[in-house]
XYZ file of C-alpha atoms in Angstrom:
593
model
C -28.365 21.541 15.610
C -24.959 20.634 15.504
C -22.022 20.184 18.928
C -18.670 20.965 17.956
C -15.390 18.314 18.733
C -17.933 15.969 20.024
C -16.483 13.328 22.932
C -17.459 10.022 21.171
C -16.115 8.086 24.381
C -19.426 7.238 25.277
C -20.874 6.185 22.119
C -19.008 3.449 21.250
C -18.659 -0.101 23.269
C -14.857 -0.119 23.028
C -14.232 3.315 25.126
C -12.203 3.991 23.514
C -11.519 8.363 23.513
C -11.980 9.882 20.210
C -13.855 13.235 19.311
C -15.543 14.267 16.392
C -15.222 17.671 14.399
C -19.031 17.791 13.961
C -21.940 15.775 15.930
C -25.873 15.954 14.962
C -28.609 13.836 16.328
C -31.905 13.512 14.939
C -35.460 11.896 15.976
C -37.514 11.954 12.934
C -37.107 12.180 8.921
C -37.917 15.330 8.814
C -35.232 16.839 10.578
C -32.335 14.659 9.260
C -33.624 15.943 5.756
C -32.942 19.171 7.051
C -29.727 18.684 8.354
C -28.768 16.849 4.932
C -29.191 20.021 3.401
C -26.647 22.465 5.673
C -22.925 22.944 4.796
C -21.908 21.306 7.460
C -23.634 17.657 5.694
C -22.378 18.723 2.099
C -19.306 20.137 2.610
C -17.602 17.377 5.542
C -17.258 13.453 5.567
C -20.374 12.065 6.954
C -20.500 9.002 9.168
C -23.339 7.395 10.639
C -22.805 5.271 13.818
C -25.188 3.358 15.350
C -24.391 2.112 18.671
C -20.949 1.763 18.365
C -20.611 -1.886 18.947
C -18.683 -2.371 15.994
C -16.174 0.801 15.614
C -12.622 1.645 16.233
C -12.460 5.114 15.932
C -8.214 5.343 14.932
C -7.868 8.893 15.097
C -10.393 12.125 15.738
C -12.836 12.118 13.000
C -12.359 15.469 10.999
C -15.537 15.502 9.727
C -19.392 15.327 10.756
C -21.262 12.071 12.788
C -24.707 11.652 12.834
C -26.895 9.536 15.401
C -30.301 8.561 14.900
C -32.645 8.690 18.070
C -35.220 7.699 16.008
C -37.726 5.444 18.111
C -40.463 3.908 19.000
C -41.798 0.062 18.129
C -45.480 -0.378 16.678
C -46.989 -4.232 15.947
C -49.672 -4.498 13.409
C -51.026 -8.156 13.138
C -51.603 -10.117 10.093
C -54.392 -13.587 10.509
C -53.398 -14.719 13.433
C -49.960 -16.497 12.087
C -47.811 -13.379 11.023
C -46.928 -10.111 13.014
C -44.817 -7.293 12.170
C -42.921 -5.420 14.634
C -41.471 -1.804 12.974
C -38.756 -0.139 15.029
C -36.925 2.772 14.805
C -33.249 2.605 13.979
C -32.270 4.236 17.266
C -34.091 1.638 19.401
C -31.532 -0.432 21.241
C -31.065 -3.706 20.130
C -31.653 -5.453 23.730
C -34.682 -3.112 24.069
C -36.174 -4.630 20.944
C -35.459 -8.165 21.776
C -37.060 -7.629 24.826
C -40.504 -5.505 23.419
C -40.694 -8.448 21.222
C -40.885 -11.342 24.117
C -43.082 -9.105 26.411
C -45.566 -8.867 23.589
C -45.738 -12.423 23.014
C -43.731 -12.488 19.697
C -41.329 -15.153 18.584
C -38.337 -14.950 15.997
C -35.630 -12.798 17.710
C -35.404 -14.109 21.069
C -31.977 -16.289 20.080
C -30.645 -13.146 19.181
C -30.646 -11.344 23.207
C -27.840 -9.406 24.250
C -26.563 -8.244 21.033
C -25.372 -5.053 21.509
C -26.210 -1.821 19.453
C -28.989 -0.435 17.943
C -32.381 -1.692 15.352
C -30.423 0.292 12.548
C -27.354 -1.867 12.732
C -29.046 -5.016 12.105
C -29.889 -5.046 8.799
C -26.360 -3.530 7.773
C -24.484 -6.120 9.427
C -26.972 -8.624 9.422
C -26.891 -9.593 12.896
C -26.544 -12.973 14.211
C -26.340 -15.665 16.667
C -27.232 -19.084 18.099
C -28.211 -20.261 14.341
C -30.635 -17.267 14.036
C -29.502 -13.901 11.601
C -31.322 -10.888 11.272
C -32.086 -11.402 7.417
C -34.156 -14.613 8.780
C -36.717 -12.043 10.502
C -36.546 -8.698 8.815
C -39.371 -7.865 5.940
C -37.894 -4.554 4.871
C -35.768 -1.266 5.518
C -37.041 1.881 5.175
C -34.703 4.418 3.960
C -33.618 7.910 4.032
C -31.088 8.557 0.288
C -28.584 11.124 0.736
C -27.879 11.598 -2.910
C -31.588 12.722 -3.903
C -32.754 13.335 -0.305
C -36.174 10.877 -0.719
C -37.204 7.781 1.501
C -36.608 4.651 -0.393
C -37.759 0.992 1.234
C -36.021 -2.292 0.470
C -37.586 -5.192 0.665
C -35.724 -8.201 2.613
C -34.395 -9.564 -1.129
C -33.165 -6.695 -2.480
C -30.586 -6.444 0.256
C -28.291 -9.351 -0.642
C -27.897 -10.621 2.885
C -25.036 -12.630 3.597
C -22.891 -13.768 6.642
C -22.294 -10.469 8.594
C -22.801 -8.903 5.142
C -25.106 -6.629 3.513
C -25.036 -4.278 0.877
C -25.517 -1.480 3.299
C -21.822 -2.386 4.085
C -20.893 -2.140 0.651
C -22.308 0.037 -2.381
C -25.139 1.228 -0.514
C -23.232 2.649 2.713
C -22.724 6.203 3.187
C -25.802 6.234 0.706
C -28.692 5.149 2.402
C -29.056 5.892 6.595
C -31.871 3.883 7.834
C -34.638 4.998 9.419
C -36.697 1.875 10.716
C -36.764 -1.505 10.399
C -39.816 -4.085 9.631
C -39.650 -7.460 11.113
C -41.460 -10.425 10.394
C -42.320 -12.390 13.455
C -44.313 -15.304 14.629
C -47.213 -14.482 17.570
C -46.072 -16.965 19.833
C -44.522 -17.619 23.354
C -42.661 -20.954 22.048
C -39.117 -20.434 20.359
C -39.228 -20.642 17.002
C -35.177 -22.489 16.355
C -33.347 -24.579 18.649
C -31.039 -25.960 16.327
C -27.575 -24.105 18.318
C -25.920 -27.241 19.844
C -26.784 -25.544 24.060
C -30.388 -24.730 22.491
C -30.678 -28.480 22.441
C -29.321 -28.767 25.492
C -31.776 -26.720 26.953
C -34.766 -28.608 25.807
C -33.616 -31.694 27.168
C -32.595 -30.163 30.729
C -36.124 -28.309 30.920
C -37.662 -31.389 29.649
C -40.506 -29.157 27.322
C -40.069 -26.597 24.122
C -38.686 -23.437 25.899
C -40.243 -20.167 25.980
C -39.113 -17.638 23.961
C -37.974 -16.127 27.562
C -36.143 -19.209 28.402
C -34.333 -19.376 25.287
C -33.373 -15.325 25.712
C -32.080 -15.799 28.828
C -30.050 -18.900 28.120
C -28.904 -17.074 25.269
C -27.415 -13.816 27.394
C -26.232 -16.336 30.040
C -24.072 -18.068 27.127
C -22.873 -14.945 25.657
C -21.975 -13.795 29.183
C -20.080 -16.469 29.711
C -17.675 -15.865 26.393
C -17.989 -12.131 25.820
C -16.686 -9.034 28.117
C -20.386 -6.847 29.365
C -19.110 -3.601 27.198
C -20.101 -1.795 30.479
C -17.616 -3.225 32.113
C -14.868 -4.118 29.751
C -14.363 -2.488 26.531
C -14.813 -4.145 23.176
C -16.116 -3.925 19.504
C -17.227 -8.132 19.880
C -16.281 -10.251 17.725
C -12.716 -8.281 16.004
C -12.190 -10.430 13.489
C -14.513 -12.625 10.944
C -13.796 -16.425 10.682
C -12.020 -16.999 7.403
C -12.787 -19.080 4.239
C -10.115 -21.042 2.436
C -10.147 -24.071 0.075
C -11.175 -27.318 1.098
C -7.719 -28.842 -0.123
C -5.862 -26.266 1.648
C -7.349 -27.122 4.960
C -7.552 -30.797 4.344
C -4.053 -31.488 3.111
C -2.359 -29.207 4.914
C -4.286 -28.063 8.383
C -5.375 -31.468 9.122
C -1.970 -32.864 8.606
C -0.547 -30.642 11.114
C -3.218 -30.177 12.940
C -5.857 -32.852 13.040
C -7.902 -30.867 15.501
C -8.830 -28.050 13.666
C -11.734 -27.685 12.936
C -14.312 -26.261 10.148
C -18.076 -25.709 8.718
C -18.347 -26.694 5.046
C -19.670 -23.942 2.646
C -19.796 -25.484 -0.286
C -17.623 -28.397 -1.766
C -14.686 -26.546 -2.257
C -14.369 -24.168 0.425
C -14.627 -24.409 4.123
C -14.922 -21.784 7.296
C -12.527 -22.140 9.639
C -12.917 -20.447 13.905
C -10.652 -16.795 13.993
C -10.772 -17.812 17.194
C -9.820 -21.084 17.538
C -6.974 -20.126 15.405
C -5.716 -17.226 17.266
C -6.238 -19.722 20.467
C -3.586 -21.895 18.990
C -1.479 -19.487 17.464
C -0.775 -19.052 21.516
C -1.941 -15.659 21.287
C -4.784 -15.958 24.257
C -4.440 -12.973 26.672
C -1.914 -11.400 24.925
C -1.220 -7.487 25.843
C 0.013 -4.305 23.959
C -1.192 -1.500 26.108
C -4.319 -1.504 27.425
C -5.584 -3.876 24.536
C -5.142 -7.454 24.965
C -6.643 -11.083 23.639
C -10.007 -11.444 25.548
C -8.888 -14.988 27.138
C -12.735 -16.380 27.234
C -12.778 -15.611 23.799
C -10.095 -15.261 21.451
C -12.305 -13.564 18.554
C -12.566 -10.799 21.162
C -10.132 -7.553 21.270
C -11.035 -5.825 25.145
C -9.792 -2.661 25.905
C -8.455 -3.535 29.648
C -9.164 -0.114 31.228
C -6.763 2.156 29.312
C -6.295 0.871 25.927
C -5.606 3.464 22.868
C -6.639 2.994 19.264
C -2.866 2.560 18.798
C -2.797 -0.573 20.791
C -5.777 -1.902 19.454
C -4.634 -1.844 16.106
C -0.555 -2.769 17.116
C -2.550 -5.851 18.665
C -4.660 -6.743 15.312
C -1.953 -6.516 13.227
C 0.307 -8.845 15.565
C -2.737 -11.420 15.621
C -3.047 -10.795 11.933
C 0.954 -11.420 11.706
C 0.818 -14.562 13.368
C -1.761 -16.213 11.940
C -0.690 -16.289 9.047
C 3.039 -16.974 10.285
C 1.522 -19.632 11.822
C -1.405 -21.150 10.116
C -0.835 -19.790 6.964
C -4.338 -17.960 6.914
C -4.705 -14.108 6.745
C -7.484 -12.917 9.329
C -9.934 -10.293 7.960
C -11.042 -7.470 10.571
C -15.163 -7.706 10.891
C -14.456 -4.029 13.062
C -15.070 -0.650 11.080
C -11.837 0.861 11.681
C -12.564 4.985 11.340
C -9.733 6.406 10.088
C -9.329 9.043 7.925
C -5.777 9.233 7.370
C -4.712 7.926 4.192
C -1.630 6.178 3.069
C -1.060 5.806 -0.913
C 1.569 3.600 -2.115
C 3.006 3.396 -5.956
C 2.725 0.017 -7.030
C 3.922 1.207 -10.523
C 5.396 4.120 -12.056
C 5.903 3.091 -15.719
C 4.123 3.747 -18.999
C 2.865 0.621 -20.907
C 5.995 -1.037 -21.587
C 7.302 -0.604 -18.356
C 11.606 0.068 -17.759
C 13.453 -1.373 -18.604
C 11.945 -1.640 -22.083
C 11.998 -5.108 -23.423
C 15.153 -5.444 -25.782
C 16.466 -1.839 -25.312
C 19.995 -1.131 -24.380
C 19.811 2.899 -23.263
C 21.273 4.061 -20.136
C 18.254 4.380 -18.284
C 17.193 0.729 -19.509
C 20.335 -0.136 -18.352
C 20.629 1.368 -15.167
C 21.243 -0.521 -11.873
C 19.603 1.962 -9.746
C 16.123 0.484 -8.132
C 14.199 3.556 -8.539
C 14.963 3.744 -12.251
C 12.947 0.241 -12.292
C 9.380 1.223 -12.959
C 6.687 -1.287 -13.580
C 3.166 -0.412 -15.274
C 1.365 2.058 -13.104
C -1.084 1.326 -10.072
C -1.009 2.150 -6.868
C -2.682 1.029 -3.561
C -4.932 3.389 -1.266
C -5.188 2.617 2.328
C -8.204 4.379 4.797
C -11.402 4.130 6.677
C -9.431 0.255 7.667
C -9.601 -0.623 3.379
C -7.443 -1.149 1.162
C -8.330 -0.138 -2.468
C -6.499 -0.918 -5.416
C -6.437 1.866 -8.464
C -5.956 -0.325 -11.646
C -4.488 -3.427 -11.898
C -1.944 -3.930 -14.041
C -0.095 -7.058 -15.610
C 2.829 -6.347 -13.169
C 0.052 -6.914 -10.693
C 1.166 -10.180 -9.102
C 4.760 -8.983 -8.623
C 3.685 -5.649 -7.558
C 1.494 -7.697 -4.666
C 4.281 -9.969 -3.506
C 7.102 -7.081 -3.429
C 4.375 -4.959 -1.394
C 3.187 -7.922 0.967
C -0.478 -7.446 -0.307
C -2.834 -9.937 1.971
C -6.240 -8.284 1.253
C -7.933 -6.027 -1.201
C -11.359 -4.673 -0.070
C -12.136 -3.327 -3.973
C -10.395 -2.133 -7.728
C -10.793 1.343 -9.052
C -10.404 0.792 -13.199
C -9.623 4.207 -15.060
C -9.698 2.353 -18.507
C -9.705 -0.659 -20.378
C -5.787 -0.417 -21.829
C -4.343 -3.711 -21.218
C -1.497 -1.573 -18.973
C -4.069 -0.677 -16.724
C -6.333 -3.956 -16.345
C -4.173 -6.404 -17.512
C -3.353 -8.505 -14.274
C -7.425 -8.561 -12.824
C -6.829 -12.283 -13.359
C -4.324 -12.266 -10.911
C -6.887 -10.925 -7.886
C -8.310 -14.266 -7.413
C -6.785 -14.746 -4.525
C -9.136 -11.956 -3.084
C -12.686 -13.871 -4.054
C -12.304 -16.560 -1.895
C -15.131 -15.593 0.179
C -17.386 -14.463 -2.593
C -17.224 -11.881 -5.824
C -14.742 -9.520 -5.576
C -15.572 -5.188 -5.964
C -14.592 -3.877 -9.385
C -15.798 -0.708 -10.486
C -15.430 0.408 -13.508
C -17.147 2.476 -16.165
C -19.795 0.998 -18.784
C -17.731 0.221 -21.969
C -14.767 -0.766 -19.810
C -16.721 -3.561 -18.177
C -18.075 -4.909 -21.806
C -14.846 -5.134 -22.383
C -13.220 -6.964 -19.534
C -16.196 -9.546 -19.822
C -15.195 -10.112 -23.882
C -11.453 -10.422 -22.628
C -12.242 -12.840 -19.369
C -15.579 -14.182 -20.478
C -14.558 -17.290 -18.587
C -15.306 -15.225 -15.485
C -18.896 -14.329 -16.275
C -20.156 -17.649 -17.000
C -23.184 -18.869 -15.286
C -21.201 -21.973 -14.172
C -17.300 -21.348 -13.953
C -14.787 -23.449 -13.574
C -13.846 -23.968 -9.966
C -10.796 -21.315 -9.160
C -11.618 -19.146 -11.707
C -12.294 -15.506 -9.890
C -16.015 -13.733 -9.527
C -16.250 -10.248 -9.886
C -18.925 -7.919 -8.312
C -19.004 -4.810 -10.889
C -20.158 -1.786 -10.565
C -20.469 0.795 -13.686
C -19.317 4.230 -12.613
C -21.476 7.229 -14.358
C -20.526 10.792 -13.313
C -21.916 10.787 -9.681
C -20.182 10.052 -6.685
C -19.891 7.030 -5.366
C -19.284 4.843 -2.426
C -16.660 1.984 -1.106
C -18.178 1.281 2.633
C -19.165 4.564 3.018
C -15.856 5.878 1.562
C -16.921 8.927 -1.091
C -15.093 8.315 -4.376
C -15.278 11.143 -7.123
C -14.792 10.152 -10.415
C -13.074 12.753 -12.779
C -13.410 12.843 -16.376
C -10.440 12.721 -17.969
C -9.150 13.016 -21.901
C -6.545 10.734 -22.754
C -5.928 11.971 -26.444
C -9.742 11.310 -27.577
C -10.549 8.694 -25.530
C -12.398 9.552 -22.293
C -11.072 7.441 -19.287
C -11.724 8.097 -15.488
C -9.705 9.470 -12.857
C -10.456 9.287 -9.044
C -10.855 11.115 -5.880
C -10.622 10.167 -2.710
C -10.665 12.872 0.326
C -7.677 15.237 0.061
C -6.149 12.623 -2.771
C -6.926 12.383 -6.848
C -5.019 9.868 -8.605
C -5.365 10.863 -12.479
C -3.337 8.768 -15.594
C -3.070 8.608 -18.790
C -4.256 11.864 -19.631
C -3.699 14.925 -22.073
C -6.341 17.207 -20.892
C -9.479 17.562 -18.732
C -12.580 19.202 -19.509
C -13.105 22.487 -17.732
C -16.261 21.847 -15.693
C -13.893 18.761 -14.084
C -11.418 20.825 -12.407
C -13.971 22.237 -9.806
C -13.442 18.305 -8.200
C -9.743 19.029 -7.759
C -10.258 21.990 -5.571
C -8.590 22.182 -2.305
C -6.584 18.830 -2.846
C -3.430 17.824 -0.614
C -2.336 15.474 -2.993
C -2.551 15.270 -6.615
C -0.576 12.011 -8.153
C -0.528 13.076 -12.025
C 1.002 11.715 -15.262
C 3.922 13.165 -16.826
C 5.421 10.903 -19.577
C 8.581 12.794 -21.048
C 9.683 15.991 -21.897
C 8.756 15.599 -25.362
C 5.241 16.130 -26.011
C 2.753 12.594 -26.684
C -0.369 12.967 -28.595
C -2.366 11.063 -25.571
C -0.392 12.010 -22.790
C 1.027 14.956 -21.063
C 4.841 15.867 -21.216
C 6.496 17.159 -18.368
C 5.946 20.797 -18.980
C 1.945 20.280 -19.287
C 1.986 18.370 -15.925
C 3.619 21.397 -14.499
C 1.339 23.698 -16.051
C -1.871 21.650 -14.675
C -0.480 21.395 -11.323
C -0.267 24.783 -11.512
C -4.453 24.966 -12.034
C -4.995 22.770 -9.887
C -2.537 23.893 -6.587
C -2.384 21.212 -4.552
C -0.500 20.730 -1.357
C 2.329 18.184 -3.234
C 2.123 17.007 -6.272
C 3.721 13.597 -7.794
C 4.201 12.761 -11.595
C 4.120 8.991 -12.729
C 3.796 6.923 -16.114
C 7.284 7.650 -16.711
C 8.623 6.244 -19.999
C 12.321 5.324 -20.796
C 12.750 8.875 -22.068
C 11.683 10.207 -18.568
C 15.322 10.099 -17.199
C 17.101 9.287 -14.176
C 15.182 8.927 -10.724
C 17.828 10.834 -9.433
C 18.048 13.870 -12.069
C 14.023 14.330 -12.101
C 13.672 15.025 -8.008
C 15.409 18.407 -8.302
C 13.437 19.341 -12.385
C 10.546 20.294 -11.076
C 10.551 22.617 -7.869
C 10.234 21.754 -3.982
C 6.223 20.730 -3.983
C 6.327 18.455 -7.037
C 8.106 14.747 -6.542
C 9.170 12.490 -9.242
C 7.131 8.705 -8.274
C 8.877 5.451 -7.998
C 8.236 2.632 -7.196
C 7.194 1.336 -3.920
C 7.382 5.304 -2.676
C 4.651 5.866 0.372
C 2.370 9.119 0.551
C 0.917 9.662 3.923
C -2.280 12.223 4.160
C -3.337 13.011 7.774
């Protein structure tokens, strides 16, 4: 059932070598249900790939892959005007497109050549030529890997958006799907020809095209701009084209630029080309490695023959650089990077009041030393190609601009102290292109609307920031297919939230943690903790009660954070507590491989 340190080479469009720990492959329901419930499923990281078109595997995935070959295409026909064409997720994409013109049926034919599989489409919500997939597709049928049933989601229920889904979001890692249900039009005329060369080629044929003509126009276009994977290596389009505010591109793009240019999406924000930008950033057919700057289309990273994940991702983050050097726009990757290493950084390593303390005059208030400076305590995950903020405190703003934070993918909220929540405000900066991730549990988010209510109104002021919450209960969850496990956590009476993510647990404000919790801290590599002062705090551990849960709990390395003033000297606490348990400051990188 399952291959062991799998060669993924093949499976993905950018070549790009990579193995995986674990590799199943399944052709019906029945037997992924069966796989779902082996050790190897419950006990690993789970990721399900499609046809690769839009991966970058960054290292060897220590954990298990699955690949549907579910197939197969049926048609049943509804009065003459409607037909529905239900595919299995492992069909390939082309292969669809194609069964669908051969039997006469119109609706998909300006979306030829994609590659990839039926299964991706709905989660990315495939597109092209001024046709998406959420324009054709009736509903998703389902396999849940929480309770192991067959759910189906109707085309509504699966907030479509640009590239966007919520199969990319909350319900990834969740759901797998198992076949798709299309709604399509029984006819051999094609059904939009609003894409500017669509209208071309009505005029040069001189009649409507066929839904053939169209599809091969379309794969003669794309052939044109994009590298054929089976030649040249790529994920497509690397990057998606970015949204910023109609004043910023008006008064400031246009006067340096009058040429750039932009599709409105509402009156106050416009989308501007990632590839017309990294064109004039003079980045076309730029090399590092084997990766370089596709030169017939900028939006496209191609691995040249012998590119590593190393260059593909030195060259992103030079584009990336740039770009915003240059235009002063911060380019979004639309590529799944896979990569489950894991760098945490301490945005904040102070208690509520921060240290210095406002107005006191101790030595440790006093001192000059910057890792005696601790702000209120956050700190930033990076993994799986996201970055995840855990709380966001008022320092939030200074802790971004110190840290050189560009983009936030979501906020993890333990609790609704002001310390910890304080600065959400500030992440407006991150809902420029719609509602940004918050989740939280249920009386924390009835509190953050009664604090920002001006956030929650049916019609907000323009600027204010959207949030997209989600209430945490007591089961896992997931970020983009990222597994978070919340822990329950006592801080004095109150019950607030800890998280964790892989081999990492992040856990604040607390005094003690029920019993039937600790099993979720098991075989940890990294365990950030709070440890206020030596004394002992009716709502918080001391020093010596961090040591002694560390010492449940056994991590790999430990760190203590939420110092107070009383905490000491940076440079006094790194020898207190023994070689596997670190004082936190400020700014202070944790690498997990």
């Amino acid at each position: 059932m399952f291959e062991h340190d799998k060669d993924l080479t093949s499976l993905t469009t950018f070549g790009i070598p990579a193995k995986a720990s674990l590799f199943a492959e399944y052709s019906s329901e029945k037997e992924l249900l069966k796989i779902s419930r082996t050790d190897e499923f419950i006990n690993n990281e789970v990721l399900h790939i499609g046809g690769g078109s839009n991966l970058l595997f960054v290292n060897d995935f220590n954990g298990l892959v699955l690949h549907s070959a579910i197939r197969g295409i049926e048609r049943y026909d509804k009065n003459g005007e409607t037909a529905y064409a239900i595919a299995g997720a492992g069909v390939k994409w082309t292969d669809f497109v194609e069964w669908c013109i051969e039997s006469g049926l119109a609706g998909v034919e300006n979306l030829a050549g994609i590659p990839g599989e039926v299964g991706a489409a709905p989660v990315q919500n495939v597109g092209a030529y001024g046709v998406e997939a959420k324009d054709v597709i009736f509903s998703v049928k389902c396999f849940d890997t929480v309770t192991r049933e067959t759910k189906t989601f109707k085309n509504e229920e699966c907030n479509f958006g640009y590239r966007d889904s919520r199969f990319k979001h909350e319900w990834k890692g969740r759901y797998i799907v198992l076949q798709v249900s299309f709604k399509l039009t029984p006819s051999t005329l094609a059904a939009n020809l609003e894409y500017g060369p669509l209208k071309a080629l009505e005029s040069k044929l001189g009649h409507t095209p066929s839904i053939r003509e169209v599809a091969d126009e379309v794969v003669a276009i794309r052939n044109t701009k994009l590298p054929d994977p089976a030649v040249t290596g790529s994920a497509g389009s690397f990057f998606k084209n970015p949204v910023v505010s109609r004043y910023f591109y008006e008064e400031e793009m246009l006067a340096v630029n009058p040429d750039v240019p932009c599709y409105y999406v509402d009156e106050h924000r416009v989308k501007i080309p990632a590839g017309w930008l990294i064109e004039h950033s003079g980045l076309k057919g730029l090399r590092i490695g084997g990766a370089m700057v596709y030169p017939h289309q900028c939006l496209v990273i191609a691995n040249s023959g012998n590119a590593s994940a190393s260059d593909v991702t030195r060259l992103a983050d030079r584009i990336i650089d740039t770009v915003r050097r240059k235009m002063g726009i911060t380019l979004h990757p639309e590529v799944n990077f896979i990569d489950t290493s894991m760098e945490i950084t301490i945005l904040g390593s102070g208690t509520s009041k921060g240290v210095p303390e406002v107005g006191c005059a101790c030595k440790l208030c006093r001192s000059p030393y910057v890792k005696d400076k601790r702000l209120r305590a956050s700190a930033l995950v990076k993994t799986h190609g996201m970055d995840i903020l855990i709380d966001v405190s008022p320092d939030f703003r200074e802790q971004a601009l110190k840290n050189g934070i560009y983009q936030l993918d979501a906020a993890l909220i333990t609790h609704s102290h002001y310390d910890h929540m304080g600065g959400i405000d500030d992440l407006r900066p991150f809902c420029a292109e719609g509602d940004f991730p918050i989740y939280l549990k249920e009386d924390v988010l009835l509190d953050l609307k009664r604090r920002l209510d001006y956030c929650f109104r049916e019609q907000r002021y323009p600027g204010v920031p959207g949030f997209a919450t989600r209430e945490v209960a007591d089961m896992p969850f997931f970020i983009n297919g990222l597994k978070i496990i919340p822990i329950s956590v006592m801080h004095g009476k109150l019950p607030i939230l800890g998280y964790r993510i892989g081999d990492f647990a992040y856990i604040t404000d607390a005094k003690t943690l029920p019993d039937e919790e600790l099993g979720k801290l098991e075989g940890l590599k990294v365990l950030v903790v709070n440890a206020l002062r030596p004394r002992k705090h009716f709502a918080h551990m001391s020093f010596d009660e961090a040591v002694e849960f560390i010492g449940k709990i056994k991590p790999e390395e430990a760190y203590l954070t939420h110092f107070n003033h009383e905490a000491g000297f940076h440079h006094d606490l790194e020898s207190k507590f023994g070689p596997h348990i670190h004082p936190c400051y400020d700014g202070l990188k944790i690498r997990i491989l």
